[in-house]
Structures are given as C-alpha cells and as structure tokens.
C-alpha cells in the first residue's frame, strides 16, 4: 500500500521529484516555483523560504535540459582533458572552475585517456548536453572531432598547445621551442651527451622531442642511444626504466631532459639508487613545474608552463562571449610562452665530464 504525506506527495515511489511535486508541497503554482528557482529576487522572502523548504524536503533537482529548450541556455561548459591523474591538469581545471562556477556555470569534464577515438566520443556526448561553450586540451583532434566542434555553434577554445589553424580560439605554448630551449640550456652548461626520455602517448610530448632532436642536430650533437620512449602514458616508475635504458647504451651521458616532471623524478630516484650524484654526475631537467619539483632533493630544474593562465584566459574569454559583450578577443591565438626554472638538479658552474658509473647488481633468487 502506498503512503502519502499530508501534501499528497507519494513518499514511497522511487522516482525523481518534479516541479509539480514541489508546487503542491509549497502550496503554490508550478510557474511560481520555476520563477523562484530561476529568479529568486522576483518573489517575496517568505515565499522563497517556503519553496526552498519544499525543494530540500523532496530533494528536488531542476531539469536544466528542459529549461534550456525554453531559454537556449544550459549553464554548462564542456571541458575535455587527456588525463585526470596527470597533475598538469589540476591547476588548469581549477582555474577554469574559479572563473565559471561563480558565474553560475557548471563545468562538465570528460577524460579521454590520450585517445583520439575517445575524444570523438566525448565531444559527441558533451554536445548532447547542449553546452554553451567547449574547452579542449590540445590541438590534435581528428577531422571528425574538428567538424563536430566547428559545427557546434558555440565558442570553442583549444588549449595547452598553439595552432596555426585553430578551430575557433586557441591559447597555449610552443612545445617544440620549449624542448629546444631545454637542450640549449644544458648545452650552455657544457653538456654534450644529453639524453631525452619521453612518453609517445602525449602529442605535446612528441613536439618536445622534435624540438630536442632539432636543436641537437643544429648543435652537431649525436642522439644515438640517448633517446628512450614508451608508448604508455608516463609515470614516475617509467622515468627510472627509461633512464636505465639510455645509461646502458651511453654510460658517459652527462645530462637528461625528460618530457615531463614525473619522468624527471623517476630519473632522480634511479640515480640515487645507483649512487649517481645529481647534478655532479648527471644533470636533470623536467617539464611542467609540478609542485613536487620543489620538494625533491635536490630540487628539480624544469620548464615552467602557464597552466593556470591558459585555463583562466579560456574561461574568461568564454564568459565574455556568452554572458558579457559577446565580443571575441582581438587575438584568435595566444602563445603564453614558457620559462626555464634553474634548480638543484642542474649546476651552471660545472663543465660536464664523463664519470664512473656504479652498476646495481641484482641478487639471484
């Protein structure tokens, strides 16, 4: 037997409360409830409190999609990132939310795990929610993804990388130039055998490698045996694995440039495990300037990227278009640049020289 409360609302039914349920409980019309939720300043304080009490008692959740059909506004911005475990995206996503959430806009984030096919699916899924704008990390979308975004009719911001042909708006940095700058920094310290460790799953990491290779070629330096890569998304342990590989091939290397800070930390740990002194024997520079780089011993030199600036610019630009003047920025594409942070894992005073290596022996079991 079904039980009803005094307002006539069925409290046993396993269904989502409706606007009409809230109206019956509050003793007003559904139109009044809708007005109080969407424009609370238009109803009296006593009425607003009564409706709020009914909303909370019934755990009512407004149907934003239904409202969107009437108003063309969903208060949603879709964001696509390649990873939720990569610390690079913490500050970036935080900056986007810091701008959009106070404006009453919710951020829907989908993780595509560095997969172009998953990115296509994610874009199609988010479009089903009729977002008012889209922010995507990277500029390497498939042709189908590009067409979905171009035809969406909403502002689209590609971030984290720069593009000569953005879909709509673009903010990022030149990863090839950043990779070349890291090599030049180590070269200027006197290093000539500079290794590079990279994870090929990330298209931005592939550009950093291209920058490394180009600058090594320009400097007349061989990269034979000095490059180690993995097709897997990177982690700290991978840094140690890749460093061990290049060390076996080129035992007299004097510097390592890694495509991200995770690999740099793993390289540092492997050096410590083998008794290799950093930076005296091997200098290490990473990429991204994650928080742990200043907590490592020694602290890790790194290429710093303006992740919060990219997220803030993307969100503020979108907000101006959809809630402000409607004007787009004068620059379609913005390069925020990068900087090299010189810390304990590199030493500008020494001249690189070959050193004796301590090989770690594994006991037989």
Tab-separated table of N, CA and C in Angstrom, residues 14 40 86 89 93 102 110 121 126 132 145 148 152 182-183 195 214 216 231 234 270 303 321 324 334 346 358:
chain	number	residue	atom	x	y	z
A	14	UNK	N	9.676	5.384	-6.053
A	14	UNK	CA	11.092	5.588	-6.393
A	14	UNK	C	11.177	6.332	-7.714
A	40	UNK	N	15.093	34.197	-8.001
A	40	UNK	CA	14.609	34.317	-6.616
A	40	UNK	C	14.321	35.751	-6.194
A	86	UNK	N	47.149	13.018	-14.312
A	86	UNK	CA	48.305	13.858	-14.592
A	86	UNK	C	48.140	15.189	-13.864
A	89	UNK	N	46.924	18.920	-15.100
A	89	UNK	CA	45.581	19.427	-15.319
A	89	UNK	C	44.871	19.879	-14.052
A	93	UNK	N	42.294	22.927	-14.586
A	93	UNK	CA	40.863	22.757	-14.340
A	93	UNK	C	40.392	23.657	-13.201
A	102	UNK	N	31.526	30.742	-10.188
A	102	UNK	CA	30.860	31.908	-9.578
A	102	UNK	C	29.858	32.579	-10.509
A	110	UNK	N	35.338	15.588	-19.153
A	110	UNK	CA	35.487	14.201	-19.599
A	110	UNK	C	36.963	13.925	-19.859
A	121	UNK	N	34.200	10.545	-29.186
A	121	UNK	CA	33.013	10.133	-28.441
A	121	UNK	C	32.666	11.148	-27.361
A	126	UNK	N	29.221	15.320	-25.004
A	126	UNK	CA	29.012	16.643	-24.419
A	126	UNK	C	28.071	17.493	-25.268
A	132	UNK	N	27.171	25.557	-23.581
A	132	UNK	CA	27.239	26.908	-24.139
A	132	UNK	C	28.608	27.216	-24.719
A	145	UNK	N	36.291	15.147	-35.129
A	145	UNK	CA	36.189	15.964	-33.921
A	145	UNK	C	36.179	17.445	-34.277
A	148	UNK	N	32.797	18.354	-35.645
A	148	UNK	CA	31.790	18.424	-34.579
A	148	UNK	C	31.899	19.742	-33.824
A	152	UNK	N	29.287	23.132	-33.984
A	152	UNK	CA	28.525	23.158	-32.733
A	152	UNK	C	27.767	24.460	-32.540
A	182	UNK	N	65.304	23.733	-23.656
A	182	UNK	CA	65.849	22.888	-22.590
A	182	UNK	C	67.213	22.325	-23.003
A	183	UNK	N	67.319	21.887	-24.253
A	183	UNK	CA	68.601	21.382	-24.758
A	183	UNK	C	69.643	22.493	-24.754
A	195	UNK	N	70.616	13.171	-22.919
A	195	UNK	CA	69.588	12.160	-23.188
A	195	UNK	C	68.199	12.795	-23.148
A	214	UNK	N	65.768	18.525	-33.074
A	214	UNK	CA	66.183	19.599	-33.986
A	214	UNK	C	67.355	20.388	-33.406
A	216	UNK	N	69.530	19.422	-31.089
A	216	UNK	CA	70.729	18.573	-31.039
A	216	UNK	C	71.388	18.514	-32.411
A	231	UNK	N	55.340	3.914	-25.309
A	231	UNK	CA	54.027	4.249	-25.851
A	231	UNK	C	52.979	4.446	-24.756
A	234	UNK	N	52.868	8.316	-19.170
A	234	UNK	CA	54.031	8.284	-18.290
A	234	UNK	C	53.651	8.224	-16.815
A	270	UNK	N	66.281	6.866	-9.735
A	270	UNK	CA	67.169	5.839	-10.277
A	270	UNK	C	68.631	6.241	-10.077
A	303	UNK	N	61.005	23.052	-17.054
A	303	UNK	CA	60.438	24.062	-17.938
A	303	UNK	C	59.050	24.389	-17.411
A	321	UNK	N	32.002	36.098	-24.023
A	321	UNK	CA	31.223	35.840	-25.240
A	321	UNK	C	29.782	35.465	-24.904
A	324	UNK	N	28.778	38.274	-21.467
A	324	UNK	CA	29.173	39.676	-21.462
A	324	UNK	C	28.810	40.390	-22.738
A	334	UNK	N	46.766	32.758	-28.854
A	334	UNK	CA	47.668	33.387	-27.891
A	334	UNK	C	48.734	32.380	-27.468
A	346	UNK	N	70.410	20.861	-11.706
A	346	UNK	CA	71.365	21.311	-12.731
A	346	UNK	C	72.317	22.295	-12.071
A	358	UNK	N	78.220	3.428	-11.195
A	358	UNK	CA	78.065	2.289	-10.285
A	358	UNK	C	76.893	1.475	-10.765
